[in-house]
Coordinates of C-alpha atoms and ligand atoms in Angstrom, one line a residue:
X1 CA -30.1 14.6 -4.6
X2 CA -30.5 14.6 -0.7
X3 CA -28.6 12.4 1.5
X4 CA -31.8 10.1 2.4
X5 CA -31.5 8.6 -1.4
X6 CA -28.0 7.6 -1.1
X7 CA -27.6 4.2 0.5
X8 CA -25.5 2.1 3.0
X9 CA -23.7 0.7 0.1
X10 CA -22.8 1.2 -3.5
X11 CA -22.5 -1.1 -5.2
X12 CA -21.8 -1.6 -8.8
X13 CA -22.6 -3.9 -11.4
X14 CA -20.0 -6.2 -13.0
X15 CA -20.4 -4.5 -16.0
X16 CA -19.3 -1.3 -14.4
X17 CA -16.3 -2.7 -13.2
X18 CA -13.1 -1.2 -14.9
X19 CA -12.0 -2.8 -18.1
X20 CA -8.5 -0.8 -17.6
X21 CA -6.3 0.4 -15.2
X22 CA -5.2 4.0 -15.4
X23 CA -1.5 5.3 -15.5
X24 CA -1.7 8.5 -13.5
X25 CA 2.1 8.9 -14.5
X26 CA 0.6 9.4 -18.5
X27 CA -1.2 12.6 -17.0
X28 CA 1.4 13.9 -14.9
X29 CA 3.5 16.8 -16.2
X30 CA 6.5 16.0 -14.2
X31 CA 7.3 12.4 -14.1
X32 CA 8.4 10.5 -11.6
X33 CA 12.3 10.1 -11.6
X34 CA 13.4 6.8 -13.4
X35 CA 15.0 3.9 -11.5
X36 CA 18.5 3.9 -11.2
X37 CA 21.2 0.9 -11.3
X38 CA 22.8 0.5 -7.9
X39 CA 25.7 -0.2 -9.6
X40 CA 26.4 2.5 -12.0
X41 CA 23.7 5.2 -11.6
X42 CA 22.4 5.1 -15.0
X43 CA 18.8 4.7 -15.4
X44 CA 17.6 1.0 -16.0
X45 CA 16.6 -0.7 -19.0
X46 CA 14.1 -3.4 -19.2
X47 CA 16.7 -5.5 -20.1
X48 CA 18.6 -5.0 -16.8
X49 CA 15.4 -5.4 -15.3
X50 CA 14.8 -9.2 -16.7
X51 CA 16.6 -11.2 -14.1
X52 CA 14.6 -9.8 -11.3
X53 CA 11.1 -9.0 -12.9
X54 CA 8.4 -10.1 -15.0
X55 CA 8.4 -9.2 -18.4
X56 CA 5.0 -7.3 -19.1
X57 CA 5.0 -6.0 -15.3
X58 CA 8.6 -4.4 -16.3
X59 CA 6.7 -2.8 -19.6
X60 CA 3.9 -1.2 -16.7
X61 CA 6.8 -0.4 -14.6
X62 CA 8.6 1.5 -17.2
X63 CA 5.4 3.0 -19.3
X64 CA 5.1 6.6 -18.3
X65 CA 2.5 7.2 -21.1
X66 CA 0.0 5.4 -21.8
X67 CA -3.0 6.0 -19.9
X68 CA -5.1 3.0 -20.1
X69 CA -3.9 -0.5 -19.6
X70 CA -6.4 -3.1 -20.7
X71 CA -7.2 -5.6 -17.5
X72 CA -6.5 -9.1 -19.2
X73 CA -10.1 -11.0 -19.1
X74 CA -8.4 -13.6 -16.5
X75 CA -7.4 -11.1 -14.1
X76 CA -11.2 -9.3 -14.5
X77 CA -13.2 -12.7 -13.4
X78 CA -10.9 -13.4 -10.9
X79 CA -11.6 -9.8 -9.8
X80 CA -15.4 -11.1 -10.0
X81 CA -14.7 -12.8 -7.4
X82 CA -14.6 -10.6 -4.4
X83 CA -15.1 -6.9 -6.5
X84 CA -16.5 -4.5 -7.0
X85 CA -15.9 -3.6 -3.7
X86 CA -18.7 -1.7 -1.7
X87 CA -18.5 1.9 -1.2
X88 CA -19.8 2.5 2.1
X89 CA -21.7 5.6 3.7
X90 CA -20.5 6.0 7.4
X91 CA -24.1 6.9 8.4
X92 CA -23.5 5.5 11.5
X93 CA -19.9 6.9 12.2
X94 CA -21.2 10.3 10.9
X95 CA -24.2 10.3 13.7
X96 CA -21.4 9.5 16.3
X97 CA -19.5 12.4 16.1
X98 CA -22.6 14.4 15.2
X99 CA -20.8 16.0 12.6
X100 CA -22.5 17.7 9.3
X101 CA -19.6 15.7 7.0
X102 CA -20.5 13.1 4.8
X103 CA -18.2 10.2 5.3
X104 CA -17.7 7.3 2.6
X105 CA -14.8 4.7 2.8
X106 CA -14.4 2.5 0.4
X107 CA -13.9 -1.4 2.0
X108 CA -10.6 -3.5 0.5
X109 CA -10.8 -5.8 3.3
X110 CA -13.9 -8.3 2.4
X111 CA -11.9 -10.9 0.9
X112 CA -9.6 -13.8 2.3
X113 CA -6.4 -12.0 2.5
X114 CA -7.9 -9.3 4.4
X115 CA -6.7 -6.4 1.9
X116 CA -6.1 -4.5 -1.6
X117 CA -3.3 -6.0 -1.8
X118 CA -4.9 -9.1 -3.7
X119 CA -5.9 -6.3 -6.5
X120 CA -2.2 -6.4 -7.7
X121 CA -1.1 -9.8 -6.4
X122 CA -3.6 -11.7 -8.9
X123 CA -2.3 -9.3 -12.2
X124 CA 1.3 -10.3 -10.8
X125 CA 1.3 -14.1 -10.5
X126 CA -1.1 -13.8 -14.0
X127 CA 2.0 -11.9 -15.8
X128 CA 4.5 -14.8 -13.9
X129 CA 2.3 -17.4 -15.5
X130 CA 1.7 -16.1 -18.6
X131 CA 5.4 -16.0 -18.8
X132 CA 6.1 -19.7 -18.2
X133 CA 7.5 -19.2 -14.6
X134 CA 7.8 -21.8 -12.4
X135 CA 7.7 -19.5 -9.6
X136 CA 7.8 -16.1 -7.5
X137 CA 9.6 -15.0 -4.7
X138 CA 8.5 -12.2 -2.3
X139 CA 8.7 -10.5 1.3
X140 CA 5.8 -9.7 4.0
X141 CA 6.2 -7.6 6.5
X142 CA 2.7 -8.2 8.5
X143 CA 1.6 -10.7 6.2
X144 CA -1.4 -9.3 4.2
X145 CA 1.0 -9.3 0.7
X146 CA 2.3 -12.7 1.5
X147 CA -1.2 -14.1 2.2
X148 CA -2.9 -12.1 -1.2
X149 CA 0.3 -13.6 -3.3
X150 CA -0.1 -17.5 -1.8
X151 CA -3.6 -17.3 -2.9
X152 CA -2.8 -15.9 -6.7
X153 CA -0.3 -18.4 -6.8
X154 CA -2.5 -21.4 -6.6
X155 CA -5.0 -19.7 -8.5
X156 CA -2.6 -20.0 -11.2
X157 CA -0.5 -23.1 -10.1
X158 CA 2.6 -20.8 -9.4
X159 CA 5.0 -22.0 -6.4
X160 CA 5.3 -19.7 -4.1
X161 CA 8.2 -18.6 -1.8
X162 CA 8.0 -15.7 1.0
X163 CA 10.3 -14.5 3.2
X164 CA 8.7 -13.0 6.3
X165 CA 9.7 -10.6 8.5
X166 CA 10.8 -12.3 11.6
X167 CA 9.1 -10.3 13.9
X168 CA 5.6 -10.7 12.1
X169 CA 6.8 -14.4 11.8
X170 CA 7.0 -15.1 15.5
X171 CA 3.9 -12.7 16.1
X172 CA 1.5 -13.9 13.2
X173 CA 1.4 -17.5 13.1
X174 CA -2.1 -17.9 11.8
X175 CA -1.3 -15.4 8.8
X176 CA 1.7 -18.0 8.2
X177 CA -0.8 -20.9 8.1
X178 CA -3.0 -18.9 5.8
X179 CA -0.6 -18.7 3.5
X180 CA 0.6 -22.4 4.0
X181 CA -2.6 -23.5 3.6
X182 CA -2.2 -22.2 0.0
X183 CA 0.5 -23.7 -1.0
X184 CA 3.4 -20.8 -0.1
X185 CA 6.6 -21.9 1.6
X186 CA 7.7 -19.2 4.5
X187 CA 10.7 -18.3 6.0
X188 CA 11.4 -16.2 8.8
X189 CA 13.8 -13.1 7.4
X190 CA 16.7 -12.6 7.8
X191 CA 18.0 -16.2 7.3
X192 CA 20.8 -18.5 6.9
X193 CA 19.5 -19.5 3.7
X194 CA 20.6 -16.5 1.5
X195 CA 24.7 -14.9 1.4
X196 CA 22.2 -11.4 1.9
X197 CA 20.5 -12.7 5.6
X198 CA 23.8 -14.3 6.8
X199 CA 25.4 -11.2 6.0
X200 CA 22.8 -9.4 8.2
X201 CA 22.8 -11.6 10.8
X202 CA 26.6 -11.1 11.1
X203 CA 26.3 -7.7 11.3
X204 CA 23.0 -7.5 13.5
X205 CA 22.8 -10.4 16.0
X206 CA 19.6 -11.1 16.7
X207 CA 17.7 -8.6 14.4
X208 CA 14.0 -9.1 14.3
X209 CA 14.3 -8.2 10.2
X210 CA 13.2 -5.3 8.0
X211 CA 10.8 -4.9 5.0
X212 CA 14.2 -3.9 3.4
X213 CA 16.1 -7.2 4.7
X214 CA 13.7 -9.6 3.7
X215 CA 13.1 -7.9 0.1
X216 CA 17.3 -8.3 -0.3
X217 CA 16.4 -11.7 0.8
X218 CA 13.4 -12.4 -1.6
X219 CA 15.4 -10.8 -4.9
X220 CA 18.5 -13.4 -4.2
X221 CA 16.7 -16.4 -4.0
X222 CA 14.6 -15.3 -7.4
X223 CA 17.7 -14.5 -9.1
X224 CA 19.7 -17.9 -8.5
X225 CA 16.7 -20.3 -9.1
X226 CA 16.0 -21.5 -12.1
X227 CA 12.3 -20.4 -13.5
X228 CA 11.4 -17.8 -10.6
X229 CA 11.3 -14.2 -10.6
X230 CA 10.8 -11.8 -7.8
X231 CA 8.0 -9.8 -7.2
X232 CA 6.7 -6.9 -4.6
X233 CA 3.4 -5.9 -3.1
X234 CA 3.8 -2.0 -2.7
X235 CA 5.9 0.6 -4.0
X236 CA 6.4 0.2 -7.6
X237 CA 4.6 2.1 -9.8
X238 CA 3.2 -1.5 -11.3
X239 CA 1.9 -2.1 -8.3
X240 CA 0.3 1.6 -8.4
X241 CA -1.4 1.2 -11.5
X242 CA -3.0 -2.2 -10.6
X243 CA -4.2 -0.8 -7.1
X244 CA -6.4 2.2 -9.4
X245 CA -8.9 -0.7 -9.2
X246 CA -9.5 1.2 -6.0
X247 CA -9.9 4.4 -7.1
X248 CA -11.7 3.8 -10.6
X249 CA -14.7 1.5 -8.9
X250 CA -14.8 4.7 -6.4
X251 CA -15.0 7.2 -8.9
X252 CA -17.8 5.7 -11.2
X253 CA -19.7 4.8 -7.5
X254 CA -19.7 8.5 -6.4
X255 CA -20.2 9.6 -10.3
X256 CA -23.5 7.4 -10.0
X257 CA -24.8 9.6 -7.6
X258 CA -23.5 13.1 -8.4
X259 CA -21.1 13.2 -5.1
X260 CA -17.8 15.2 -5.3
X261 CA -15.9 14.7 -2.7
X262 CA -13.8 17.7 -1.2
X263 CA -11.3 15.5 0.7
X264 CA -9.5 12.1 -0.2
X265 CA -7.7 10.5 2.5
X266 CA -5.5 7.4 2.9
X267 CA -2.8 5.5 4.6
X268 CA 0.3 5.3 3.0
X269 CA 3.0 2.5 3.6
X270 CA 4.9 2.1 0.1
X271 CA 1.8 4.2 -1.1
X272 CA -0.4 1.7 -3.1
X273 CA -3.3 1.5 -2.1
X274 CA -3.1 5.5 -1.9
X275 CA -2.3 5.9 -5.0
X276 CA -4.5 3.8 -6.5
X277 CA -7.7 4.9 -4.4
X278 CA -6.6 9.1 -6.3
X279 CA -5.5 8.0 -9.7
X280 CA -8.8 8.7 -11.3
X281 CA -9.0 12.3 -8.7
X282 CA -5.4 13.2 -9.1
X283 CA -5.2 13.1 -12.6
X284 CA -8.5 15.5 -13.0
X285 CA -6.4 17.9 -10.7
X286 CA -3.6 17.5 -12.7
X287 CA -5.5 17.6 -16.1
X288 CA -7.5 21.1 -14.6
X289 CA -11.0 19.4 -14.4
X290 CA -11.5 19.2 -10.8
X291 CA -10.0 20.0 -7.5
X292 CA -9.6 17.8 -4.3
X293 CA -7.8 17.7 -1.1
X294 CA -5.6 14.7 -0.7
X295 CA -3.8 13.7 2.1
X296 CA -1.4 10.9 2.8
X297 CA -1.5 9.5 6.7
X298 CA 1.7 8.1 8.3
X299 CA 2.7 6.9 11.5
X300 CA 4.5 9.3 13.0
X301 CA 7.4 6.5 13.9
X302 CA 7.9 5.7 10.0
X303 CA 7.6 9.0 8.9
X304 CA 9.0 8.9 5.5
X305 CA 6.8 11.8 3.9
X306 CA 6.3 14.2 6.7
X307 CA 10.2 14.0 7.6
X308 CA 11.9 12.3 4.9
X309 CA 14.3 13.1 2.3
X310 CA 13.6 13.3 -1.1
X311 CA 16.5 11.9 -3.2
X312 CA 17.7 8.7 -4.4
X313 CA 18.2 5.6 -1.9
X314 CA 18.1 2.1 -1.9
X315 CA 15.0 0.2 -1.9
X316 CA 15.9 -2.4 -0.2
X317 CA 18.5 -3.2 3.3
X318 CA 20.9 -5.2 1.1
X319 CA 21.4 -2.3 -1.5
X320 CA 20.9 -5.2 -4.4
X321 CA 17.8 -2.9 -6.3
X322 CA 17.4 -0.3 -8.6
X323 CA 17.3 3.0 -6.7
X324 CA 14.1 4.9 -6.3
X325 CA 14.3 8.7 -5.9
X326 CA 11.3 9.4 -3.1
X327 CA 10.7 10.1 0.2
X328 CA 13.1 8.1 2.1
X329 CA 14.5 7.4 6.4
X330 CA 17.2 5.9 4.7
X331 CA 17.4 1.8 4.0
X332 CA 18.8 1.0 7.0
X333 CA 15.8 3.0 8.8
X334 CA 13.7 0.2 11.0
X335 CA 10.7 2.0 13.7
X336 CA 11.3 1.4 16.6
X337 CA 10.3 -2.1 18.0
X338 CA 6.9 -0.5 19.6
X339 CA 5.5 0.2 16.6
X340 CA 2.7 -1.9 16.2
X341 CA 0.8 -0.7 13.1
X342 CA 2.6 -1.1 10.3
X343 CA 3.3 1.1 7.3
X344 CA 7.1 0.3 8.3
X345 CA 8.7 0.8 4.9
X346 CA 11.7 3.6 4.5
X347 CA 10.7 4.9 1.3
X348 CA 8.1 5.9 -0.6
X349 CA 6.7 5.8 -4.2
X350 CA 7.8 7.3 -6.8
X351 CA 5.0 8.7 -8.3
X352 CA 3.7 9.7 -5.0
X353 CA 6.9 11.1 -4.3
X354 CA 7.0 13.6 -7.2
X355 CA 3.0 14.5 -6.7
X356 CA 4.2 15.3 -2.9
X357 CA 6.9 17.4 -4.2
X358 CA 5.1 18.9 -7.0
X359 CA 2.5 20.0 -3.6
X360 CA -0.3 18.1 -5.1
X361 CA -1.2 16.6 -2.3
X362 CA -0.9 16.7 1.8
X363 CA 0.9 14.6 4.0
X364 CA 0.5 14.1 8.1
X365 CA 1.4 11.7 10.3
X366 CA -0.3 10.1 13.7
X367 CA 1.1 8.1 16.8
X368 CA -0.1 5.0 17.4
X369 CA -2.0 5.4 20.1
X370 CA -4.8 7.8 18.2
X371 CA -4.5 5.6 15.3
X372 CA -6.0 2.5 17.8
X373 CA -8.3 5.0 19.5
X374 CA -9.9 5.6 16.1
X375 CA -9.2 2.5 15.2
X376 CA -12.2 1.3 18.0
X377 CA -14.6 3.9 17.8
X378 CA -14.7 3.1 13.9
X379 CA -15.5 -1.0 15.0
X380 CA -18.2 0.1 17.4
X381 CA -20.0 1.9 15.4
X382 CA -19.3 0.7 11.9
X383 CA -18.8 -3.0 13.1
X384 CA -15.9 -3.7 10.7
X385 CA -12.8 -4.4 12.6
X386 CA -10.1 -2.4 10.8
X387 CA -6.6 -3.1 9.9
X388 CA -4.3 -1.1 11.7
X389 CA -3.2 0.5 8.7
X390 CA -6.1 1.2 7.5
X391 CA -6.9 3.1 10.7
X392 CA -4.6 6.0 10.2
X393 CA -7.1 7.0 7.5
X394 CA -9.9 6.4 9.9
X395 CA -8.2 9.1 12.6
X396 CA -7.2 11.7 9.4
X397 CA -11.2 10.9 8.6
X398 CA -12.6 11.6 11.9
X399 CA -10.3 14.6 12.5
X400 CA -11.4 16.3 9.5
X401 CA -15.2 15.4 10.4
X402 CA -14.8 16.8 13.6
X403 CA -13.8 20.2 11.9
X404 CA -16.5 20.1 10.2
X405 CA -18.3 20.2 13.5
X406 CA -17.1 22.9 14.6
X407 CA -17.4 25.0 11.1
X408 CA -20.8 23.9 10.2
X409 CA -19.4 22.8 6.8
X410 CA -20.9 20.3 4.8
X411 CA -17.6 18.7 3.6
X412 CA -17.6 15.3 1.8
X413 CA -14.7 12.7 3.1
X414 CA -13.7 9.6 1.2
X415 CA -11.1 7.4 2.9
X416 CA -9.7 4.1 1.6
X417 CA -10.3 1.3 4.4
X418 CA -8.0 -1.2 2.9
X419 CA -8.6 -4.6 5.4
X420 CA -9.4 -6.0 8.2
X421 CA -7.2 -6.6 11.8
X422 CA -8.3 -9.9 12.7
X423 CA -4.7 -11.2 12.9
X424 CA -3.6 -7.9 14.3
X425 CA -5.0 -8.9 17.9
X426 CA -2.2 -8.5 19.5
X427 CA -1.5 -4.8 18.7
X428 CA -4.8 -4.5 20.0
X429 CA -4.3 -6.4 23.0
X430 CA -1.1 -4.1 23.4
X431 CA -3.0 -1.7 23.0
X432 CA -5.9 -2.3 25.6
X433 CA -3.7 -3.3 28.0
X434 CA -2.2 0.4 27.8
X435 CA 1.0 -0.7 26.9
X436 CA 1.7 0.7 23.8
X437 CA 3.8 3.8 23.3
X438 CA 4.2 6.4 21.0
X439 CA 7.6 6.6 20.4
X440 CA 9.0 9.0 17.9
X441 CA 12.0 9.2 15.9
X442 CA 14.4 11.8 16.9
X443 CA 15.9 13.7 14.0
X444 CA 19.2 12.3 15.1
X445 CA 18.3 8.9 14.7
X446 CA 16.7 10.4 11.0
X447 CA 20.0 11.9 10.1
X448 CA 21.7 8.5 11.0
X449 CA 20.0 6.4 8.7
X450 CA 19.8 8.9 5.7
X451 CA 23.8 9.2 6.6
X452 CA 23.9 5.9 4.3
X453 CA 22.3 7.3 1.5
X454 CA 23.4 6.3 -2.0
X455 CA 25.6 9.2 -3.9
X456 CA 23.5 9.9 -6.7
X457 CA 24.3 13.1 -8.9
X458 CA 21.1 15.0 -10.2
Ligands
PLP501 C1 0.0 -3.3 3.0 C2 -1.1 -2.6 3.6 C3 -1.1 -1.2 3.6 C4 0.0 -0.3 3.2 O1 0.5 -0.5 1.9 P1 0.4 0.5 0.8 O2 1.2 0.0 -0.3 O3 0.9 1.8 1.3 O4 -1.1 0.6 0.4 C5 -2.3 -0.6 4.1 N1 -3.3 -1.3 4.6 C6 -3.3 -2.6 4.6 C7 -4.5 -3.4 5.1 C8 -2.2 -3.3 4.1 O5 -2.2 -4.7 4.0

C-alpha cells in the first residue's frame, strides 16, 4: 500500500477497541522478580498486600500468567468516552526534517486530564468501588495522575485524597483546581498531617517533596482510615497491564494497514505508559514472531535505566512498601531542583526492568534542554502542544528520523505521545527565557543515594 492511502488519523471503530488487556509478564520467559516485604524480605502475599491495595488489582499485580484480562464492561464505556485514541501520521513533522522515515505517534493526551494516565485510573477507582471503598488515597508528582484519579473518582462516587508534591503544588495551581473541581482533596507533600511527612520535615527542612515522600505519605493515610485503600498511577505492573490499552489500539491500527514498524520509542517515568504502548510488540519478540527496536527515553537527570542499579530498593522515601527489584538511583534519589520535565521517579518497573536486563529493549537518556527544543518544533508543525514528558519520545523520534536522512532508509517510527503541556507553561517559559539548565547527576551523588539501598540477599 503506498503512503498516499494511509491517512492523517487512524482511527478505529468501538468495536475494535480491546475487550482485554494483555499480561506481557504471561509471555515472558524470565519473570519479573516478585515484591518483597520491607520488613522481612520474603516475597508478599496478597494477604499482606490487603491493607494497602485493592483486592482484584492485587490478583493483576500478582498474576504472572494469564495473558488476557477481560476489561469489565464499565471500564470499556467509560473508555468510550475519550478512546480509541487516534494514531497519528506525522506527515507534517516528517516533511520538516525532510526525512524518508515514516513517523506515527499515537496521542494519550486528548482527554481532560491531559494523559494515559486516565487508562489505569478509571480500572482503579472501578476495582475500589466494586470493593465497597469509601475511598483512595494517592500521590502526584506534576499532577496528570492526581487529576486522571479525581475524575475516576467521581465517576464512581469515590472520595478522593492526593498528596501532591510540594513543588508541583506551589507551581501548578490550576492542575490543583482541576482536580478540586472534581471532588479530590489535595495536600501539599511532605506534611504535618502524617508521622511519615513530619518525620521528613525534621529531617529535611524545607524540602520541596519527592514522588517517594508523598507516596510514604499517601500509603499512611490509606492504611489508618477506615474504608480507603491506596493506590498508584505508574510503576506497578497493574498499572502496566491497564496502560496496554495503548499499545493493543496501536497494534490493531497499524495491523489495519499492513505497517510494521522497525522502531518503538517512548518515555519512561515509572514506565507505564512504555510498557503498555509494547506489550502487544514485546511479547511477539519474546514469543519469536516479530522483531522491533524498542527504546526507553529518560532524562538524563533521573537517569534510572541508563545509570541505575538493578537490585532491590524501596519504592517509596519512607521505606513503608514492598520492595521492587528494578532499575533504581536509590529512594532517597531526588533531580536536581532544575529539572523541569518530569519522569522524576528513582526506580523503575519491574517488568521493564527484567526486559532491560534480559537486552530486549534499549534505553537513552536526553537533557532537558533538547527535550524542549523538540518539544517546539513538534508544536509548530504538528500543532499539538506536548507534555514535557512526552517530548523525550519526540527528540528519541526525531533523532532517529534524522538518521534516516542521512542513510536513505525507509525506517518506520512509532512513539507514544502520552499528553499535553498546557499546565507545564512554566517549564516552557523557563525554558524560553534560556534559563533552564542541564544539570546532570554526578556518579558521586548516584553512589550516594544507592548507599541506602535495602540489603536484599538473591
Ligand atoms: C506520568 C506521565 C508520564 C510518565 O509516566 P510513565 O508511568 O512512565 O508512563 C509520561 N507522560 C505523561 C504525560 C505523564 O503524565
Amino acid at each position: 500500500m503506498s503512503n498516499k492511502e494511509i491517512p492523517y488519523k487512524i482511527y478505529l471503530e468501538e468495536s475494535e477497541m480491546p475487550k482485554a488487556w494483555y499480561n506481557l509478564r504471561a509471555d515472558m520467559k524470565n519473570k519479573p522478580a516478585p515484591l518483597l516485604d520491607p520488613q522481612t524480605h520474603q516475597p508478599m502475599k496478597a494477604e499482606a498486600l490487603s491493607g494497602v491495595f485493592c483486592e482484584e488489582l492485587i490478583k493483576q499485580e500478582l498474576d504472572d500468567t494469564t495473558p488476557y484480562i477481560e476489561i469489565p464492561e464499565a471500564i470499556r464505556s467509560f473508555y468510550k468516552m475519550y478512546r480509541p485514541s487516534p494514531l497519528v501520521r506525522a506527515y507534517c513533522l516528517e516533511e520538516k526534517l525532510q526525512t524518508p522515515a515514516k513517523i506515527y505517534y499515537k496521542f494519550e493526551g486528548n482527554n481532560t486530564s491531559g494523559s494515559h494516565k486516565l487508562n489505569s485510573a478509571i480500572a482503579q477507582a472501578y476495582y475500589a468501588k466494586e470493593q465497597g471503598l469509601k475511598g483512595v488515597t494517592t500521590e502526584t508528582g506534576a499532577g496528570q495522575w492526581g487529576t486522571a484519579l479525581s475524575m475516576a473518582c467521581s465517576y464512581f462516587g469515590l472520595d478522593c485524597r492526593v498528596h501532591m508534591v510540594k513543588v508541583s503544588y506551589e507551581q501548578k495551581p490550576f492542575r490543583r483546581e482541576v482536580m478540586r473541581t472534581y471532588g479530590a482533596s489535595v495536600t501539599p507533600s511532605p506534611s504535618m498531617d502524617t508521622e511519615v511527612g513530619r518525620k521528613i520535615l525534621a529531617e529535611h527542612p524545607g524540602t520541596t517533596g519527592s514522588l517517594g515522600c508523598a507516596i510514604s505519605e499517601a500509603v499512611e493515610e490509606a492504611t489508618k482510615l477506615d474504608g480507603y485503600r491506596y493506590v498508584l498511577g505508574s510503576v506497578l505492573n497493574q498499572v502496566m497491564l491497564h496502560q496496554s490499552v495503548i499499545g493493543l489500539e496501536t497494534k490493531t491500527a497499524l495491523d489495519k494497514y499492513g505497517i510494521k514498524p522497525d522502531i518503538i520509542i517512548g518515555c519512561a517515568g515509572g514506565g507505564s505508559n512504555l510498557g503498555g504502548l509494547i506489550a502487544p510488540f514485546m511479547g511477539e519478540k519474546i514469543r519469536s514472531e516479530a522483531d522491533y527496536r524498542i527504546i526507553a527515553v529518560e532524562p538524563s537527570s533521573c537517569p534510572s535505566f541508563t545509570r541505575g542499579k538493578y537490585v532491590y530498593d524501596y519504592c517509596d522515601t519512607g521505606m513503608v512498601c514492598p520492595l521492587s527489584k528494578m532499575y533504581t538511583l536509590g529512594s532517597g534519589f531526588i533531580p536536581s531542583a532544575s529539572h523541569a520535565g518530569g519522569l522524576r521517579y528513582h526506580g523503575m518497573n519491574s517488568t521493564l526492568s527484567q526486559l532491560y536486563a534480559d537486552g530486549l529493549m534499549e534505553a537513552i537518556s536526553v537533557a532537558q534542554t533538547e527535550v524542549f527544543e523538540a518539544a517546539e518544533l513538534f508544536a509548530r508543525v504538528e500543532g499539538i502542544l506536548p507534555a514535557p514528558e512526552s517530548s523525550h519520545a519526540i527528540r528519541i523520534a526525531i533523532n532517529e528520523a534524522m538518521k534516516c536522512k542521512e542513510t536513505g532508509e525507509e525506517k518506520t517510527i512509532v512513539f507514544g505521545l502520552t499528553g499535553t503541556g498546557y499546565f507545564d507553561m512554566y517549564a516552557y517559559e523557563k525554558f524560553h527565557n534560556g534559563q533552564m539548565d542541564n544539570y546532570v547527576p554526578t556518579d558521586d551523588e548516584i553512589e550516594l543515594a544507592l548507599k541506602k539501598l535495602p540489603n536484599v540477599e538473591e
